[in-house]
CSV table of C-alpha atoms and ligand atoms in Angstrom, one decimal:
chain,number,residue,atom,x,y,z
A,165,UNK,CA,145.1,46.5,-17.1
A,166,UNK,CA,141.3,46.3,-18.6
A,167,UNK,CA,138.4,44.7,-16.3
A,168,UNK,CA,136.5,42.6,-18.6
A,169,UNK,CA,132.9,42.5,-17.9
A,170,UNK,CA,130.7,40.4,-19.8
A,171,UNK,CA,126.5,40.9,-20.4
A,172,UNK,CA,124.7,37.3,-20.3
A,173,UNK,CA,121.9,35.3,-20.3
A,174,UNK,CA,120.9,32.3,-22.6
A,175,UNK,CA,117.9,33.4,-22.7
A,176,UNK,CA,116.6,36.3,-26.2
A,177,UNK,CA,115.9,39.8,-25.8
A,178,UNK,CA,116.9,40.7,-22.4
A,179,UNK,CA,118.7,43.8,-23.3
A,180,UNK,CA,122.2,42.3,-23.3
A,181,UNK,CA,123.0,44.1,-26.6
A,182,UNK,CA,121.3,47.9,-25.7
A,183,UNK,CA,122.9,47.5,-22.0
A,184,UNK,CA,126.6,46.8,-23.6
A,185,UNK,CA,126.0,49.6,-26.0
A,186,UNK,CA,125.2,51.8,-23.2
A,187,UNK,CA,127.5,51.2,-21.0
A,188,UNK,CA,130.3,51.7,-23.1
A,189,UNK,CA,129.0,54.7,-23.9
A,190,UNK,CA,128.5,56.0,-20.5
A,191,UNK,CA,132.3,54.3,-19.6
A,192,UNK,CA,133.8,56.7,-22.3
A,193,UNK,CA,132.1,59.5,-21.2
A,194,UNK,CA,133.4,59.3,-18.0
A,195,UNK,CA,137.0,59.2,-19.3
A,196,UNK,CA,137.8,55.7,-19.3
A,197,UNK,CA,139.6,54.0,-22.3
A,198,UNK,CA,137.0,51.2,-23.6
A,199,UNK,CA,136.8,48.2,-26.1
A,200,UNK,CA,133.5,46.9,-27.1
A,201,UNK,CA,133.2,43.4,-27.9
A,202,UNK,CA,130.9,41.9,-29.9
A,203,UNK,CA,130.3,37.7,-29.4
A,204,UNK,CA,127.0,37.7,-30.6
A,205,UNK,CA,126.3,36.5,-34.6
A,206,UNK,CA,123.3,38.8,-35.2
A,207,UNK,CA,126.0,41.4,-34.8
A,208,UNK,CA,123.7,44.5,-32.8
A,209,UNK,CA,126.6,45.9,-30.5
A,210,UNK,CA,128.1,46.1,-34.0
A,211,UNK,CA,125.5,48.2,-35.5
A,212,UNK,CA,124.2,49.9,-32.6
A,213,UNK,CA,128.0,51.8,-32.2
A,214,UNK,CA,129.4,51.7,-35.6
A,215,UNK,CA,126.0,52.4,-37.4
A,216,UNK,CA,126.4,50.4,-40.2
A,217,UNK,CA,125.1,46.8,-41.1
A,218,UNK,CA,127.3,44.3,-39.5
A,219,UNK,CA,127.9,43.1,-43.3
A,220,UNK,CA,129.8,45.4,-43.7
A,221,UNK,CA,132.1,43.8,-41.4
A,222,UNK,CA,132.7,41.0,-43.7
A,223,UNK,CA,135.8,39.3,-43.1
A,224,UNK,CA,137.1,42.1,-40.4
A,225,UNK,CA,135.4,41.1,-38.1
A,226,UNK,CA,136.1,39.3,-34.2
A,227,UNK,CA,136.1,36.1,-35.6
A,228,UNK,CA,138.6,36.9,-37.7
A,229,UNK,CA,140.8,38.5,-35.3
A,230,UNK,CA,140.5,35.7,-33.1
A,231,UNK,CA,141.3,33.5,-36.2
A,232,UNK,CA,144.4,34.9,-37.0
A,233,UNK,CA,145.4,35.8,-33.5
A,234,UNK,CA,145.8,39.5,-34.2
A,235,UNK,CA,143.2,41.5,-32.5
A,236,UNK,CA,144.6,45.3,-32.8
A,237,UNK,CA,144.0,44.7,-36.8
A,238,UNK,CA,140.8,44.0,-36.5
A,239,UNK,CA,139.5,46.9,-33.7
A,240,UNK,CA,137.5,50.0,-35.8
A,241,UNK,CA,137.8,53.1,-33.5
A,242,UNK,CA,134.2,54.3,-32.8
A,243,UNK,CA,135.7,57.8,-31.2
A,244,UNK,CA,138.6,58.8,-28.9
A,245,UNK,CA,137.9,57.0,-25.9
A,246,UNK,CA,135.8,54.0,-27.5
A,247,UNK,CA,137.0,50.7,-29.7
A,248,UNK,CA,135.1,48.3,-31.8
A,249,UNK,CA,135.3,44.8,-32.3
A,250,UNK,CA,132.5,43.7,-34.5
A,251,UNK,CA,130.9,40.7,-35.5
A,252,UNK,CA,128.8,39.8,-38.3
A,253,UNK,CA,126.5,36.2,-39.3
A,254,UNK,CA,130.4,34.1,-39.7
A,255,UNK,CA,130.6,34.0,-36.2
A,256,UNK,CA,128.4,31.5,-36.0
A,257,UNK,CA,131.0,29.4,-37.6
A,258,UNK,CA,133.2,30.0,-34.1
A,259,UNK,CA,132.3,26.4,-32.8
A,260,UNK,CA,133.4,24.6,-35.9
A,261,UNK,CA,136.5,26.0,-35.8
A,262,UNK,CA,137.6,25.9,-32.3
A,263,UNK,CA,137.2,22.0,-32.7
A,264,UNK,CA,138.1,21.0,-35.6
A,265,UNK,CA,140.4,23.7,-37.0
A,266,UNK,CA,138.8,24.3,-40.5
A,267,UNK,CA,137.5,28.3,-41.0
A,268,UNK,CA,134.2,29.6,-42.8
A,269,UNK,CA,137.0,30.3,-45.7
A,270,UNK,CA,138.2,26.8,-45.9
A,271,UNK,CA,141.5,27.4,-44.2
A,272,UNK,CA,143.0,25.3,-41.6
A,273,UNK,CA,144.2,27.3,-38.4
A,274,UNK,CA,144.1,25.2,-35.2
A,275,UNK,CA,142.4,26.6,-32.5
A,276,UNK,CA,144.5,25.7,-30.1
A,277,UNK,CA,144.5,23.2,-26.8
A,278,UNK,CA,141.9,25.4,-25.1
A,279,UNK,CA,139.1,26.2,-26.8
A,280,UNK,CA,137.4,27.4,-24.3
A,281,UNK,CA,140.2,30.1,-24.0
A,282,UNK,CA,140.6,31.6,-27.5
A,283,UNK,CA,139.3,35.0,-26.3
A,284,UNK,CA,140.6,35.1,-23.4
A,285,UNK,CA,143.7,34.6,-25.2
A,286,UNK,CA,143.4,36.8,-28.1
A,287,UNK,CA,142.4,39.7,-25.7
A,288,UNK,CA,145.5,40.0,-23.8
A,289,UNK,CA,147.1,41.5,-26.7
A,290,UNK,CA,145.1,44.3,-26.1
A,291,UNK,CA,144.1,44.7,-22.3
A,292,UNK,CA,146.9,47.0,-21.5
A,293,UNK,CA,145.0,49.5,-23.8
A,294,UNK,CA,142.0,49.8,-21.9
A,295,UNK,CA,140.4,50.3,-19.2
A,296,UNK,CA,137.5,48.2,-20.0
A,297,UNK,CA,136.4,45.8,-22.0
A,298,UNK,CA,132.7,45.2,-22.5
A,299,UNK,CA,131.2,41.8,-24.2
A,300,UNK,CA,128.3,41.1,-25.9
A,301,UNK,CA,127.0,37.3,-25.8
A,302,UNK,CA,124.5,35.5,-27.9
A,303,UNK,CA,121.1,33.6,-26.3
A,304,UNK,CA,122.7,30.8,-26.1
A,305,UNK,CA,125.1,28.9,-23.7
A,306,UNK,CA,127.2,28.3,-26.6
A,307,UNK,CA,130.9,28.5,-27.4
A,308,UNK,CA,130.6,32.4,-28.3
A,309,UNK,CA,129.0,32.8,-24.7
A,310,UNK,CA,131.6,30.6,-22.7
A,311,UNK,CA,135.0,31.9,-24.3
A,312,UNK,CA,133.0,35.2,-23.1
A,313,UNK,CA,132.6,34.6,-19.5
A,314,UNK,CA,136.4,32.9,-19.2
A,315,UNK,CA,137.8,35.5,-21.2
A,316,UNK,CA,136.2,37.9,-18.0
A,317,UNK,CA,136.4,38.8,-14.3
A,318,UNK,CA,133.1,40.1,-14.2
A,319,UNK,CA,129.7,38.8,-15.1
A,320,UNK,CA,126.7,41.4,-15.4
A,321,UNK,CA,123.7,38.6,-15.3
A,322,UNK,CA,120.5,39.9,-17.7
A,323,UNK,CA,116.7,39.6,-16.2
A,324,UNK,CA,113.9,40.7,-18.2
A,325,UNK,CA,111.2,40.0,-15.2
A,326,UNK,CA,109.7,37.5,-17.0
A,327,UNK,CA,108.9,33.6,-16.4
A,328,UNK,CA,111.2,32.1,-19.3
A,329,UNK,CA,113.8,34.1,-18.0
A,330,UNK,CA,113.6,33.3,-14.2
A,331,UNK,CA,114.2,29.7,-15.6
A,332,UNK,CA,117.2,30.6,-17.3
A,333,UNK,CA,119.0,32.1,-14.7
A,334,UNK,CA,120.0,28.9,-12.6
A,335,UNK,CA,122.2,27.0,-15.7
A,336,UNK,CA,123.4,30.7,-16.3
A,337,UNK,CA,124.9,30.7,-12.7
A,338,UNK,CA,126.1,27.4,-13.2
A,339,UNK,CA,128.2,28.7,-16.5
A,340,UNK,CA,129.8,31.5,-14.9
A,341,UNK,CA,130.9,28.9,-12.1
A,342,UNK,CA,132.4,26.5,-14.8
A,343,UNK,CA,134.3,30.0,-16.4
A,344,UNK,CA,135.6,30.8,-12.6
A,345,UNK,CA,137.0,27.0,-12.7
A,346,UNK,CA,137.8,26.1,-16.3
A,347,UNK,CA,139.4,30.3,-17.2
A,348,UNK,CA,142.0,31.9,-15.9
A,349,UNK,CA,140.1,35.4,-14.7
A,350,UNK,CA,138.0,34.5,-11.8
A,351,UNK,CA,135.3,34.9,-13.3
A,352,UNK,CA,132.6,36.3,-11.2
A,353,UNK,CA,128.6,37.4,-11.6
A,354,UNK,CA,129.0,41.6,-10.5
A,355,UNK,CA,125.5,41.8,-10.5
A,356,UNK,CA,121.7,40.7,-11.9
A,357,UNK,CA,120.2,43.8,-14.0
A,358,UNK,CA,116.4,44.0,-14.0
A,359,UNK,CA,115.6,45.2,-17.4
A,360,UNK,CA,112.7,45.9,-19.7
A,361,UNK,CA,110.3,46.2,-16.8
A,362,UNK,CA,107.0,46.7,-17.8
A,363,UNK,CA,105.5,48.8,-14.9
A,364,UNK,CA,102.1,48.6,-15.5
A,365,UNK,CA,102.1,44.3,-15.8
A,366,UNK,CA,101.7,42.9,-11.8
A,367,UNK,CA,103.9,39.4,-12.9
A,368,UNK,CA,106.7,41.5,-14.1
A,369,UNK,CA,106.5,43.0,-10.3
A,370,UNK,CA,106.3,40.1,-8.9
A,371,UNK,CA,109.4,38.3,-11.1
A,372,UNK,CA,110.9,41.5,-9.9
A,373,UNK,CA,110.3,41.0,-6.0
A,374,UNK,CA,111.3,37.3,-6.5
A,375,UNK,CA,114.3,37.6,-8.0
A,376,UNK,CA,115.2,40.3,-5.2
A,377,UNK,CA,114.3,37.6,-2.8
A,378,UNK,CA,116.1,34.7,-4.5
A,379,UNK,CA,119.9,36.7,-4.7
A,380,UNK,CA,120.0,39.3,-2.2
A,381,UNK,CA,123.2,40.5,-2.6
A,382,UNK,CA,123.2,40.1,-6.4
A,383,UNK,CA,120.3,42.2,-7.5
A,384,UNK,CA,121.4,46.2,-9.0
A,385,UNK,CA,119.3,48.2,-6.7
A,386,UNK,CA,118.5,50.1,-10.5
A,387,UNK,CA,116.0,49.0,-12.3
A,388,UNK,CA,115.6,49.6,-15.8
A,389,UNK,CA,112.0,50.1,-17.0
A,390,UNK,CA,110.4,49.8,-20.9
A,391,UNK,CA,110.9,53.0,-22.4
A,392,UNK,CA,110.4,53.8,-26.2
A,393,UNK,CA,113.9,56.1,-26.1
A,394,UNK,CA,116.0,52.9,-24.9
A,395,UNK,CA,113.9,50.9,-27.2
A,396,UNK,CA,114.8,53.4,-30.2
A,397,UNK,CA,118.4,53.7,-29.3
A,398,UNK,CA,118.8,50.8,-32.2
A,399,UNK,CA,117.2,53.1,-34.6
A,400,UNK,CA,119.2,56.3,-33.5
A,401,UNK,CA,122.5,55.3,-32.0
A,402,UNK,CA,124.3,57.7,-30.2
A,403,UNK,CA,125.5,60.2,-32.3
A,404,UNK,CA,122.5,62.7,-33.0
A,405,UNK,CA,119.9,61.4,-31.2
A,406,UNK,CA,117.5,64.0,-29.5
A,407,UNK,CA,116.0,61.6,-26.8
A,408,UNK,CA,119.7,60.0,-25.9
A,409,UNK,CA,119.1,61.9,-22.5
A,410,UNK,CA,115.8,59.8,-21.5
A,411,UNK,CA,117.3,57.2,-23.2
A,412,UNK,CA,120.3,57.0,-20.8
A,413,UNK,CA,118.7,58.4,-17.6
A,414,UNK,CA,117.8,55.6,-15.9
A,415,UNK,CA,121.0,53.6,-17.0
A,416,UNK,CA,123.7,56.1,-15.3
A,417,UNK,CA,122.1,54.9,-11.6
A,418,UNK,CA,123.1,51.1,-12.9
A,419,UNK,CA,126.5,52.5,-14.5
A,420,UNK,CA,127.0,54.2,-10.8
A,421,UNK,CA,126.3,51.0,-8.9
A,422,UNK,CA,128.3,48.9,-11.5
A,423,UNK,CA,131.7,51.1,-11.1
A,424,UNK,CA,131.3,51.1,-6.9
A,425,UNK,CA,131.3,47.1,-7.0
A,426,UNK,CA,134.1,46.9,-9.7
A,427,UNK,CA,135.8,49.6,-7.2
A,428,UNK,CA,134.8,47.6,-4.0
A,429,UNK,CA,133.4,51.2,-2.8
B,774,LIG,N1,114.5,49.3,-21.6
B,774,LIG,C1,114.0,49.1,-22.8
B,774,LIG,N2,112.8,49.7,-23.2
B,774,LIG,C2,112.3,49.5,-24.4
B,774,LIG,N3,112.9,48.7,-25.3
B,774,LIG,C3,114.1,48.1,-25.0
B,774,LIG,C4,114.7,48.3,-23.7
B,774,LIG,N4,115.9,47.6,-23.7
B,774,LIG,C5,116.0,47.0,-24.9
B,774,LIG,N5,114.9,47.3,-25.7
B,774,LIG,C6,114.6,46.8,-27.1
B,774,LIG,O1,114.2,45.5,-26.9
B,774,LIG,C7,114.8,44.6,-27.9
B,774,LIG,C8,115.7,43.6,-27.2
B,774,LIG,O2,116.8,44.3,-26.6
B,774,LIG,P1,118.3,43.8,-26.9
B,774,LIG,O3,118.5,43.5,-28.4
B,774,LIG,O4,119.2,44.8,-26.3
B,774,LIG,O5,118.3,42.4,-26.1
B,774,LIG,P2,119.3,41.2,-26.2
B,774,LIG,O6,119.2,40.5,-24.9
B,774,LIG,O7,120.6,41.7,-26.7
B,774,LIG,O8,118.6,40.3,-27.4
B,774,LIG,P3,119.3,39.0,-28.0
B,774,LIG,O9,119.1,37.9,-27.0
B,774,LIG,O10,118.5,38.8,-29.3
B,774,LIG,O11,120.7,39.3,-28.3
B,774,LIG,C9,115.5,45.5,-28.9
B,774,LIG,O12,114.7,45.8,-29.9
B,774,LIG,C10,115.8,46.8,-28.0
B,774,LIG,O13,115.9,47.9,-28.8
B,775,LIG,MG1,121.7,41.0,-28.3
């Protein structure tokens, strides 16, 4: 049965979307069966591993899988070991029609009792295919990000040592608490990633040190540093991309740590 862990944080450009990417990659190099989920509109899981625009994912897409309750449809292989769900701009639509029924096409397909849980739900068709399954949320506490956390049993909390985003980690918390209540998963935060960190910039230390301070036991030992190959892993994926050894470097110490908590080592 698949793990589900989900990368958060309401707040932008924390590297949610580059550290999913990643560590799918890293997961199906090591063997393990994975299925990469992609719950944010702007759709950069989706072009990161498939390399193409996310328009082209027009009407096959997560929302429509979700829509139609028929996930395995929907799922584009990306290579042996590594599955696809993509998203595109219509998922922003998702909230509309988890409450009121009515789709971005016009049809009528009720959502269901839950809507908290239409993920979660949709996914179980497939979790006895995988070993994991990786989610991408949106900057936002919104409906994408909370049928993302329920639909998981792990929670990989996103800090780019900055201000803005030390003040976005308390509601975070508080949303993966609701998702342990309100979902059927026990959803739990696995860990807070320090990412981006600019080395040269004393705040960013000292967000660093502070966070360290303020969850002990929560903190990845790893921390991932501003580096132009991470950066430019958007613009060369991970097929044919001369710096994807920099590029992952520093991420297989965080992939190491991640496995030994989901294995309790
Ligand atoms: N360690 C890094 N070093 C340099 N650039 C990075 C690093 N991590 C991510 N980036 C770049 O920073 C930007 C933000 O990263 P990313 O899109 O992964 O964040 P995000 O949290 O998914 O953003 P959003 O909240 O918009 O979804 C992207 O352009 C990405 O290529
Ligand atoms: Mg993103």
């Amino acid at each position: 049965m698949a793990i589900t862990i989900t990368m958060g944080i309401q707040k932008g450009g924390c590297g949610k979307s580059t550290t999913t990417g990643i560590l799918s990659h890293l997961m199906q190099e090591d063997g393990y069966r994975v299925l990469a989920v992609d719950m944010d509109s702007q759709g950069n899981l989706t072009e990161l591993l498939s390399g193409q625009p996310a328009n082209e994912f027009m009407g096959k897409s997560v929302l429509e899988a979700m829509q139609q309750r028929d996930i395995k449809s929907y799922i584009v292989p990306v290579n042996d070991h590594l599955d696809l769900l993509p998203a595109n701009n219509f998922l922003a639509t998702m909230p509309r029609w988890i409450y009121t029924g009515r789709t971005y096409q016009g049809e009528t397909i009720p959502a269901g009792e839950k809507p908290i849980l239409v993920l979660d739900q949709a996914l179980e068709q497939v979790r006895d295919q995988y070993d994991f399954i990786v989610i991408d949320t949106p900057p936002s506490l919104s409906e994408q990000t909370t049928n993302a956390l329920c639909a998981s049993e792990y929670v990989v909390v996103m800090f780019e040592c900055s201000n803005w985003s030390y003040s976005a980690i308390p509601n975070f918390m508080d949303s993966v608490t609701s998702a342990n209540e309100l979902g059927n998963r026990g959803t739990q935060v696995l860990g807070i990633l320090r990412t981006m960190n600019d080395v040269r910039r004393s705040d960013a230390k000292a967000f660093n040190e502070l966070i360290a301070e303020d969850y002990p036991d929560e903190v990845f030992e790893t921390i991932i540093t501003r580096k132009a190959p991470i950066g430019r892993l958007s613009l060369y994926g991970f097929n044919e991309n001369t710096e994807l050894k920099q590029a992952l470097e520093q991420y297989r110490n965080f992939y190491k740590e991640l496995i030994q908590r989901v294995k309790g080592e």
